[in-house]
Amino acid sequence: MDHSANRALQHFKNDIGINFQLYNSLFTSLPFHRIEKTGILLALLLSNCEDGYLKGQSPVTIIEEFFKKHTAFKSDKEKLDILFRFVQYAERQVVLFDALEDAAFSRIHDMNGPGTLKHLESEVIKMEKEDELTEKLKDYCVRLVLTAHPTQFYPGPVLAIINDLSKAMMNNNTSQINMYLQQLGKTAFFKKQKPTPYDEAVSLIWFLENVFYQAIGKIINFLKNHFPDSLPATNPVVKLGFWPGGDRDGNPFVNVEITQQVAEALRGSIIKCYYLDVRRIRRRLTFDGVDIPMAELEKKLYENIFIPGMRTDLSKDEILDTLYGIKDTLINKHNGLFLHLVESLINKVLLFGLHFSSLDIRQDSSKHGATLNSIAALCENLGKDYASQSSSEKIVRLASATAIIPPLKLDDAIEQDCLDVIKTIKTIQYKNGEEGCNRYIISQCNSALNVMEVFGLFMLSGWKKEELTVDIVPLFETIDDLQRAAAVMKELYENKVYRQHLKQRNNHQTIMVGFSDGTKDGGYIMANWGIYKAKEELTAISKSYDIDVVFFDGRGGPPARGGGKTHKFYASMGKNISNKEIQLTIQGQTVSSNFGMIDAAQYNMEQLINAGVFNELFSSKNFTLNDRQENLISKLAGESFDAYSKLKNHPNFLEYLGHASPLKFYAETNIGSRPSKRGGAGGKLSLSDLRAIPFVGAWSQLKQNVTGYYGVGTALKKAKESGQMNDLKAFYKESLFFRTLIDNCEMAMKKCFFPLTAFLCDHPDYGEIWKDIYAEFELTQSMLFEMTGKNELMADYPVEQLSIQMRERIVLPLVTIQQYAITRVREMEEKGIQNPEREVFGKLVMRCSFGIINAGRNSA
């Protein structure tokens, strides 16, 4: 372990490990019923769990023995009461741990070390790379897109408490910490009603206002101060995107009214941020020539957000004109006094405009096809026989479509929304600026027709080809779709009408790839390799048509959904993959865990910025995989895909997951507005209907994390048997891409705990599947140790390793209680018992999910 890693580990042990024990003692004063006794009994249960699993006991046996040894409880009602109190207590222990980690972030992470802008600056100056940096920053940027995916199990008030608690801990303010812990004890963790899409938007806007506004402002100020000639005014380097209120894929609760409300909220939010900045700056600019313009600007901003009926058509240019005038006065009349304050605000206005974050629209491709069929049946624009035509004929008709006059009213609400939202985009662009809403994403895109259907809908809705200020973004998700993606884009690039549209968009095409469904579909290695190869092929085909392609990655929190060490993946992309921009989704838990505090947000954004810049400027290594490496990983992907497919196609695969995990209780968590599966609520569950988030989240709570490693061990073993172990070792040593892939695999495995479900190994229906999964886990671990030369998982990341160990120990009683409750529910269902206690046990299963997922920080 190097010096910096050892120093970080010591900081972690002192600032988090010791303080967790210290502050945990304050929980005895929390306003819970018999709280002290709850804390003592929970500690006893934890000890029982650790001893019981060592003895090979089941969760039911551990819980029943605990009640027998340490309580006098006889009835289920008494037992349920204490179990719910354990859940409440453990949930708040997780919050305490989160807050401690957030508070210690800048001491555990080297804020000026590798991957930061400060480090980049020193290397640029030392190696005299200023010109190369200027060239790179002409069109390079990082775009973070905040989504409303249901992986955030903390309600808004609890997130705010974590933020305040962390600040109090930074200042070592014990009195405040004690008060916030008491507040935490009285604050509900469970939402009685599902949030609306607008509620989800408001929750994320809090992060925009309180974290991203300041963190991105600091990044831009640093770049402009230290590289004044390298950062062009037209390229802000960091951009924000926003999905809540715009993402209607599988969410029937998102409609044009919601979309307009969210766009208004974003506009109001950024104006409020400017207003608060202007108020602060006015306290300094109290002298002649600048005091009155600042006062007038403050009044305009105030009236636009706080006084009903006083809203004006305030524009970004109007704000900038005022600030530029003040800047000139400061320079010419006041020796530049407080100039940095005004320049900092100018930087923010240039970046955020009046949109704050660009609202993306997303819908499933099947909805567009259905909408066009309905339109064709009602009017002549596409021809009454449109639905029966070939794909190529449909594309011809869509390319020449004209506006429907008068506007149609369709019977189906979602189809009507497909038409209405396209008109709404124009309204949002007028109010918030073009960047307020200028991308339309097509989920489940598998043909050129899917893209032209959206183009046609814009034409039918009254947009003119030469005025279409919207990028149409295909999303390729499944393994098959990824393999066909290059052929789809080739067909589009050869379409004269679409090619002309791209010319108007500066020959710029954004393509989105989805990690979640790819992993669910093809397993861990195949999904990642499939996306890598698709990006290479799409880069090549786009380049051959003189199109600048930009990749937008749909990444979730856990490695199985594209999460984990994301910046290392981007740093490892070879020369054959376009890296003009880094675009990725930031979902649910990842927003609060990686971007919940200003220091953490700034650090993680700098790591992403650096990932696309540093290697191009300095690296002597060529990260592009050579033929030998490509053949090796292609073979690994194929073998792992076969192993994963065999498991996935087992007749009892989904039934096993439903039997052993909290999957069927997911919809009751009320953490998101979107349904947990596609299609209707009824019918037998199929893997294609099941969304990736509950699928991955269920495996996570089961502590088996199948999607993060299954098939890896089998693939490595077969490579070894064919005499390629030395090749694997060299590949791991030489390739950052492969090493990061393995690092993330180890992270998923580190969060597994098979003793929890070992009682299933002899089950008549599911024992075989459990044994298969456990055997693959053991095989993968042994093969990884042989390939990497390590003897423990995550050995290169001691701080994260310790964090996971401590978090997993906190929730060990919760996963045990959850399995106990699942078993009790199942027993009652098998006996046909429908009493009130069955419902309460079901609620206990669901409530355990909160603490388990929150403790994982990137588990769903």
XYZ file of N, CA, C and O in Angstrom, residues 719-854:
544
model
N -10.525 -20.034 -20.340
C -9.324 -19.431 -20.926
C -8.074 -20.078 -20.336
O -7.104 -20.364 -21.056
N -8.120 -20.336 -19.032
C -6.983 -20.998 -18.376
C -6.782 -22.405 -18.946
O -5.653 -22.819 -19.230
N -7.884 -23.124 -19.117
C -7.804 -24.493 -19.623
C -7.257 -24.552 -21.052
O -6.707 -25.566 -21.471
N -7.407 -23.442 -21.784
C -6.868 -23.402 -23.146
C -5.454 -22.808 -23.168
O -4.945 -22.413 -24.217
N -4.847 -22.711 -21.951
C -3.459 -22.272 -21.853
C -3.256 -20.776 -21.917
O -2.167 -20.317 -22.290
N -4.270 -19.977 -21.543
C -4.172 -18.520 -21.697
C -4.074 -17.765 -20.374
O -4.289 -16.556 -20.347
N -3.741 -18.431 -19.264
C -3.658 -17.732 -17.988
C -2.599 -16.635 -18.017
O -2.814 -15.531 -17.497
N -1.450 -16.897 -18.615
C -0.421 -15.849 -18.701
C -0.897 -14.668 -19.541
O -0.581 -13.512 -19.249
N -1.671 -14.962 -20.595
C -2.255 -13.885 -21.402
C -3.224 -13.052 -20.564
O -3.271 -11.823 -20.678
N -4.014 -13.736 -19.727
C -4.972 -13.031 -18.857
C -4.227 -12.122 -17.878
O -4.629 -10.980 -17.655
N -3.158 -12.650 -17.287
C -2.387 -11.849 -16.327
C -1.791 -10.608 -16.998
O -1.813 -9.511 -16.431
N -1.284 -10.804 -18.205
C -0.717 -9.669 -18.941
C -1.807 -8.668 -19.313
O -1.600 -7.449 -19.228
N -2.951 -9.185 -19.732
C -4.087 -8.336 -20.103
C -4.521 -7.492 -18.909
O -4.744 -6.277 -19.027
N -4.628 -8.112 -17.747
C -5.026 -7.409 -16.527
C -4.012 -6.326 -16.168
O -4.375 -5.214 -15.765
N -2.753 -6.618 -16.370
C -1.691 -5.661 -16.031
C -1.619 -4.500 -17.022
O -1.407 -3.348 -16.645
N -1.842 -4.803 -18.300
C -1.618 -3.811 -19.357
C -2.846 -2.961 -19.689
O -2.710 -1.811 -20.108
N -4.038 -3.502 -19.544
C -5.247 -2.821 -20.021
C -6.043 -2.192 -18.877
O -6.557 -2.888 -18.000
N -6.145 -0.870 -18.896
C -6.951 -0.171 -17.887
C -8.426 -0.539 -18.027
O -9.149 -0.653 -17.038
N -8.879 -0.754 -19.256
C -10.280 -1.131 -19.486
C -10.593 -2.465 -18.796
O -11.563 -2.579 -18.044
N -9.769 -3.476 -19.047
C -10.014 -4.797 -18.466
C -9.844 -4.753 -16.943
O -10.619 -5.353 -16.205
N -8.849 -4.010 -16.480
C -8.610 -3.909 -15.035
C -9.791 -3.237 -14.338
O -10.222 -3.675 -13.259
N -10.345 -2.189 -14.940
C -11.506 -1.512 -14.354
C -12.725 -2.426 -14.362
O -13.518 -2.442 -13.415
N -12.867 -3.202 -15.426
C -13.956 -4.173 -15.513
C -13.872 -5.164 -14.347
O -14.873 -5.463 -13.688
N -12.668 -5.641 -14.078
C -12.456 -6.593 -12.984
C -12.630 -5.912 -11.627
O -13.219 -6.479 -10.691
N -12.131 -4.682 -11.486
C -12.293 -3.942 -10.226
C -13.770 -3.820 -9.856
O -14.159 -4.006 -8.694
N -14.589 -3.475 -10.833
C -16.022 -3.317 -10.570
C -16.680 -4.654 -10.260
O -17.606 -4.732 -9.449
N -16.218 -5.698 -10.926
C -16.710 -7.045 -10.643
C -16.415 -7.397 -9.183
O -17.276 -7.940 -8.467
N -15.213 -7.080 -8.718
C -14.837 -7.356 -7.329
C -15.696 -6.557 -6.351
O -16.037 -7.040 -5.265
N -16.051 -5.330 -6.725
C -16.915 -4.521 -5.858
C -18.275 -5.196 -5.673
O -18.803 -5.269 -4.561
N -18.838 -5.701 -6.777
C -20.127 -6.399 -6.689
C -20.005 -7.639 -5.809
O -20.893 -7.942 -5.001
N -18.902 -8.361 -5.938
C -18.706 -9.585 -5.166
C -18.475 -9.286 -3.686
O -18.873 -10.069 -2.818
N -17.816 -8.174 -3.401
C -17.528 -7.812 -2.010
C -18.816 -7.617 -1.205
O -18.830 -7.768 0.017
N -19.897 -7.293 -1.908
C -21.177 -7.053 -1.226
C -22.057 -8.300 -1.186
O -23.237 -8.208 -0.853
N -21.489 -9.453 -1.535
C -22.237 -10.711 -1.464
C -22.069 -11.353 -0.096
O -21.034 -11.184 0.562
N -23.087 -12.114 0.331
C -23.023 -12.836 1.609
C -23.916 -14.061 1.499
O -25.121 -14.011 1.764
N -23.334 -15.168 1.082
C -24.114 -16.372 0.787
C -24.652 -17.111 2.016
O -25.660 -17.813 1.900
N -24.020 -16.992 3.197
C -24.628 -17.651 4.366
C -26.067 -17.200 4.628
O -26.848 -17.955 5.211
N -26.419 -15.972 4.181
C -27.783 -15.471 4.371
C -28.819 -16.391 3.748
O -29.916 -16.587 4.298
N -28.502 -16.953 2.591
C -29.486 -17.759 1.852
C -29.076 -19.215 1.721
O -29.665 -19.964 0.941
N -28.068 -19.638 2.503
C -27.590 -21.022 2.406
C -28.684 -22.040 2.730
O -28.620 -23.190 2.282
N -29.715 -21.630 3.468
C -30.822 -22.535 3.802
C -31.562 -23.006 2.552
O -32.296 -24.000 2.589
N -31.358 -22.293 1.410
C -32.042 -22.675 0.176
C -31.315 -23.787 -0.585
O -31.840 -24.303 -1.572
N -30.113 -24.147 -0.139
C -29.306 -25.073 -0.944
C -29.966 -26.447 -1.098
O -29.688 -27.160 -2.063
N -30.826 -26.819 -0.162
C -31.498 -28.125 -0.255
C -32.967 -28.000 -0.668
O -33.721 -28.964 -0.559
N -33.372 -26.814 -1.113
C -34.769 -26.607 -1.507
C -35.076 -27.475 -2.733
O -34.276 -27.523 -3.688
N -36.220 -28.158 -2.756
C -36.515 -29.060 -3.887
C -36.602 -28.366 -5.237
O -36.268 -28.965 -6.272
N -37.068 -27.136 -5.279
C -37.201 -26.419 -6.555
C -36.034 -25.481 -6.846
O -35.657 -25.281 -8.003
N -35.478 -24.863 -5.800
C -34.512 -23.789 -6.010
C -33.101 -24.106 -5.532
O -32.190 -23.296 -5.712
N -32.913 -25.279 -4.930
C -31.584 -25.642 -4.441
C -30.543 -25.679 -5.544
O -29.402 -25.234 -5.373
N -30.929 -26.192 -6.699
C -29.998 -26.306 -7.824
C -29.507 -24.928 -8.270
O -28.312 -24.730 -8.534
N -30.431 -23.957 -8.360
C -30.038 -22.607 -8.788
C -29.122 -21.969 -7.747
O -28.098 -21.363 -8.097
N -29.472 -22.117 -6.469
C -28.627 -21.531 -5.421
C -27.216 -22.096 -5.509
O -26.226 -21.352 -5.437
N -27.104 -23.408 -5.663
C -25.786 -24.047 -5.741
C -25.010 -23.576 -6.971
O -23.792 -23.358 -6.910
N -25.715 -23.405 -8.089
C -25.054 -22.915 -9.313
C -24.469 -21.514 -9.087
O -23.330 -21.230 -9.469
N -25.288 -20.644 -8.488
C -24.848 -19.255 -8.270
C -23.671 -19.219 -7.299
O -22.670 -18.520 -7.536
N -23.767 -19.984 -6.209
C -22.692 -19.992 -5.218
C -21.404 -20.571 -5.815
O -20.309 -20.053 -5.589
N -21.559 -21.621 -6.604
C -20.379 -22.239 -7.241
C -19.704 -21.258 -8.188
O -18.463 -21.176 -8.242
N -20.507 -20.494 -8.940
C -19.925 -19.500 -9.856
C -19.234 -18.392 -9.084
O -18.168 -17.907 -9.498
N -19.811 -17.986 -7.951
C -19.169 -16.971 -7.097
C -17.804 -17.466 -6.623
O -16.802 -16.756 -6.724
N -17.770 -18.670 -6.092
C -16.522 -19.241 -5.587
C -15.490 -19.407 -6.710
O -14.304 -19.105 -6.534
N -15.959 -19.873 -7.863
C -15.064 -20.048 -9.009
C -14.503 -18.702 -9.461
O -13.297 -18.560 -9.721
N -15.381 -17.703 -9.558
C -14.949 -16.370 -9.993
C -13.909 -15.813 -9.030
O -12.877 -15.267 -9.449
N -14.157 -15.957 -7.736
C -13.214 -15.443 -6.740
C -11.855 -16.122 -6.876
O -10.811 -15.443 -6.894
N -11.840 -17.436 -6.990
C -10.555 -18.147 -7.076
C -9.812 -17.799 -8.374
O -8.587 -17.625 -8.376
N -10.553 -17.669 -9.489
C -9.912 -17.318 -10.757
C -9.370 -15.883 -10.730
O -8.301 -15.601 -11.283
N -10.103 -14.974 -10.098
C -9.632 -13.589 -9.980
C -8.357 -13.531 -9.151
O -7.416 -12.802 -9.492
N -8.331 -14.278 -8.051
C -7.126 -14.273 -7.212
C -5.919 -14.789 -7.997
O -4.816 -14.248 -7.892
N -6.125 -15.829 -8.795
C -5.021 -16.380 -9.581
C -4.561 -15.389 -10.647
O -3.360 -15.210 -10.871
N -5.518 -14.724 -11.290
C -5.167 -13.796 -12.371
C -4.512 -12.520 -11.844
O -3.542 -12.021 -12.428
N -5.040 -11.980 -10.743
C -4.562 -10.682 -10.246
C -3.385 -10.814 -9.287
O -2.681 -9.831 -9.037
N -3.192 -12.015 -8.721
C -2.129 -12.193 -7.740
C -2.493 -11.696 -6.361
O -1.648 -11.616 -5.463
N -3.756 -11.344 -6.151
C -4.221 -10.864 -4.846
C -4.855 -12.036 -4.072
O -5.145 -13.087 -4.643
N -5.089 -11.810 -2.783
C -5.738 -12.859 -1.996
C -6.992 -12.371 -1.279
O -7.509 -13.027 -0.384
N -7.468 -11.199 -1.668
C -8.743 -10.698 -1.156
C -9.357 -9.752 -2.185
O -8.646 -9.135 -2.983
N -10.665 -9.645 -2.155
C -11.376 -8.779 -3.091
C -11.116 -7.318 -2.746
O -11.058 -6.942 -1.581
N -10.978 -6.479 -3.780
C -10.772 -5.037 -3.641
C -9.503 -4.703 -2.856
O -9.451 -3.696 -2.146
N -8.480 -5.536 -2.971
C -7.248 -5.318 -2.214
C -6.584 -3.983 -2.554
O -5.883 -3.402 -1.717
N -6.791 -3.483 -3.774
C -6.172 -2.217 -4.189
C -6.935 -0.992 -3.698
O -6.498 0.140 -3.932
N -8.067 -1.218 -3.067
C -8.911 -0.096 -2.612
C -9.251 -0.276 -1.134
O -10.395 -0.563 -0.773
N -8.261 -0.124 -0.232
C -8.470 -0.437 1.182
C -9.539 0.419 1.863
O -10.250 -0.074 2.745
N -9.660 1.696 1.465
C -10.675 2.555 2.090
C -12.079 2.084 1.706
O -12.950 1.925 2.572
N -12.295 1.862 0.408
C -13.608 1.387 -0.027
C -13.903 0.004 0.535
O -15.041 -0.314 0.891
N -12.883 -0.818 0.624
C -13.031 -2.162 1.184
C -13.532 -2.088 2.628
O -14.496 -2.778 3.020
N -12.911 -1.231 3.435
C -13.306 -1.075 4.832
C -14.695 -0.461 4.951
O -15.496 -0.857 5.803
N -14.993 0.511 4.083
C -16.313 1.136 4.090
C -17.397 0.093 3.842
O -18.415 0.051 4.539
N -17.188 -0.764 2.842
C -18.172 -1.807 2.535
C -18.320 -2.764 3.710
O -19.437 -3.122 4.096
N -17.206 -3.162 4.315
C -17.265 -4.081 5.452
C -18.091 -3.498 6.603
O -18.923 -4.188 7.196
N -17.868 -2.230 6.905
C -18.592 -1.591 8.010
C -20.067 -1.435 7.677
O -20.947 -1.663 8.523
N -20.360 -1.052 6.449
C -21.752 -0.883 6.042
C -22.491 -2.224 6.041
O -23.644 -2.303 6.493
N -21.833 -3.262 5.541
C -22.478 -4.572 5.501
C -22.753 -5.089 6.907
O -23.747 -5.776 7.141
N -21.892 -4.756 7.849
C -22.109 -5.185 9.234
C -23.297 -4.451 9.849
O -24.079 -5.047 10.598
N -23.451 -3.165 9.518
C -24.592 -2.401 10.050
C -25.912 -3.029 9.608
O -26.870 -3.117 10.377
N -25.970 -3.481 8.343
C -27.249 -3.977 7.820
C -27.408 -5.495 7.925
O -28.419 -6.024 7.474
N -26.443 -6.174 8.533
C -26.600 -7.627 8.686
C -27.900 -7.990 9.419
O -28.618 -8.902 8.978
N -28.260 -7.295 10.510
C -29.561 -7.597 11.118
C -30.736 -7.317 10.179
O -31.740 -8.029 10.209
N -30.613 -6.302 9.330
C -31.723 -5.960 8.430
C -31.939 -7.035 7.374
O -33.087 -7.403 7.089
N -30.860 -7.525 6.751
C -31.043 -8.561 5.726
C -31.570 -9.843 6.375
O -32.328 -10.601 5.760
N -31.190 -10.063 7.626
C -31.681 -11.235 8.357
C -33.170 -11.088 8.653
O -33.958 -12.026 8.424
N -33.557 -9.913 9.135
C -34.978 -9.646 9.409
C -35.790 -9.747 8.124
O -36.896 -10.304 8.103
N -35.254 -9.218 7.030
C -35.973 -9.256 5.753
C -36.215 -10.694 5.303
O -37.330 -11.051 4.893
N -35.195 -11.542 5.392
C -35.369 -12.942 5.001
C -36.355 -13.663 5.922
O -37.151 -14.491 5.471
N -36.303 -13.320 7.191
C -37.260 -13.890 8.158
C -38.683 -13.515 7.763
O -39.590 -14.358 7.725
N -38.887 -12.234 7.429
C -40.224 -11.754 7.068
C -40.687 -12.354 5.738
O -41.867 -12.716 5.588
N -39.774 -12.470 4.755
C -40.137 -13.089 3.472
C -40.596 -14.528 3.697
O -41.600 -14.977 3.120
N -39.879 -15.251 4.551
C -40.235 -16.642 4.847
C -41.610 -16.725 5.504
O -42.434 -17.589 5.143
N -41.886 -15.813 6.447
C -43.187 -15.823 7.130
C -44.326 -15.519 6.156
O -45.385 -16.146 6.186
N -44.103 -14.564 5.263
C -45.126 -14.239 4.252
C -45.372 -15.442 3.355
O -46.518 -15.808 3.055
N -44.301 -16.071 2.925
C -44.411 -17.223 2.033
C -45.165 -18.375 2.707
O -46.019 -19.023 2.092
N -44.883 -18.611 3.981
C -45.564 -19.684 4.712
C -47.065 -19.422 4.789
O -47.883 -20.329 4.612
N -47.408 -18.161 5.052
C -48.836 -17.805 5.141
C -49.517 -17.956 3.787
O -50.655 -18.422 3.698
N -48.818 -17.559 2.707
C -49.402 -17.682 1.367
C -49.591 -19.147 0.982
O -50.613 -19.509 0.383
N -48.609 -19.968 1.321
C -48.711 -21.396 0.987
C -49.859 -22.076 1.722
O -50.471 -23.023 1.219
N -50.165 -21.548 2.919
C -51.275 -22.112 3.698
C -52.603 -21.406 3.404
O -53.631 -21.756 3.975
N -52.548 -20.394 2.522
C -53.765 -19.660 2.171
C -54.260 -18.741 3.266
O -55.435 -18.359 3.305
N -53.359 -18.352 4.178
C -53.745 -17.474 5.295
C -53.715 -16.020 4.836
O -52.717 -15.541 4.308
N -54.811 -15.339 5.014
C -54.892 -13.918 4.649
C -55.299 -13.103 5.874
O -56.381 -12.548 5.948
N -54.438 -13.060 6.885
C -54.749 -12.268 8.072
C -53.956 -10.961 8.059
O -53.042 -10.795 7.255
N -54.298 -10.025 8.944
C -53.611 -8.725 8.947
C -52.099 -8.845 9.153
O -51.343 -8.019 8.659
N -51.664 -9.890 9.871
C -50.236 -10.030 10.140
C -49.435 -10.325 8.862
O -48.277 -9.939 8.742
N -50.075 -10.989 7.890
C -49.399 -11.240 6.616
C -49.036 -9.908 5.959
O -47.945 -9.725 5.423
N -49.950 -8.952 6.011
C -49.706 -7.626 5.430
C -48.597 -6.895 6.170
O -47.756 -6.216 5.567
N -48.573 -7.066 7.511
C -47.548 -6.391 8.313
C -46.162 -6.986 8.035
O -45.178 -6.256 7.921
N -46.093 -8.306 7.911
C -44.809 -8.933 7.561
C -44.347 -8.465 6.179
O -43.159 -8.241 5.949
N -45.293 -8.300 5.251
C -44.954 -7.783 3.922
C -44.394 -6.374 4.004
O -43.427 -6.024 3.313
N -44.992 -5.576 4.867
C -44.504 -4.206 5.062
C -43.096 -4.218 5.670
O -42.241 -3.397 5.317
N -42.848 -5.190 6.555
C -41.522 -5.306 7.170
C -40.464 -5.635 6.115
O -39.358 -5.091 6.137
N -40.813 -6.515 5.172
C -39.892 -6.836 4.060
C -39.514 -5.560 3.318
O -38.334 -5.277 3.065
N -40.534 -4.811 2.964
C -40.326 -3.596 2.173
C -39.536 -2.548 2.953
O -38.646 -1.887 2.412
N -39.823 -2.411 4.248
C -39.133 -1.391 5.047
C -37.652 -1.721 5.217
O -36.812 -0.834 5.298
N -37.324 -3.014 5.276
C -35.912 -3.403 5.372
C -35.139 -2.962 4.136
O -33.938 -2.671 4.209
N -35.830 -2.916 2.987
C -35.169 -2.545 1.730
C -34.487 -1.192 1.824
O -33.407 -0.987 1.262
N -35.095 -0.260 2.548
C -34.563 1.094 2.611
C -33.153 1.107 3.194
O -32.220 1.656 2.603
N -33.015 0.509 4.376
C -31.707 0.507 5.017
C -30.677 -0.278 4.224
O -29.517 0.131 4.116
N -31.089 -1.422 3.647
C -30.160 -2.278 2.903
C -29.638 -1.555 1.666
O -28.422 -1.513 1.406
N -30.540 -0.984 0.890
C -30.128 -0.281 -0.339
C -29.342 0.983 -0.004
O -28.313 1.278 -0.626
N -29.800 1.743 1.002
C -29.085 2.962 1.367
C -27.667 2.666 1.848
O -26.733 3.418 1.564
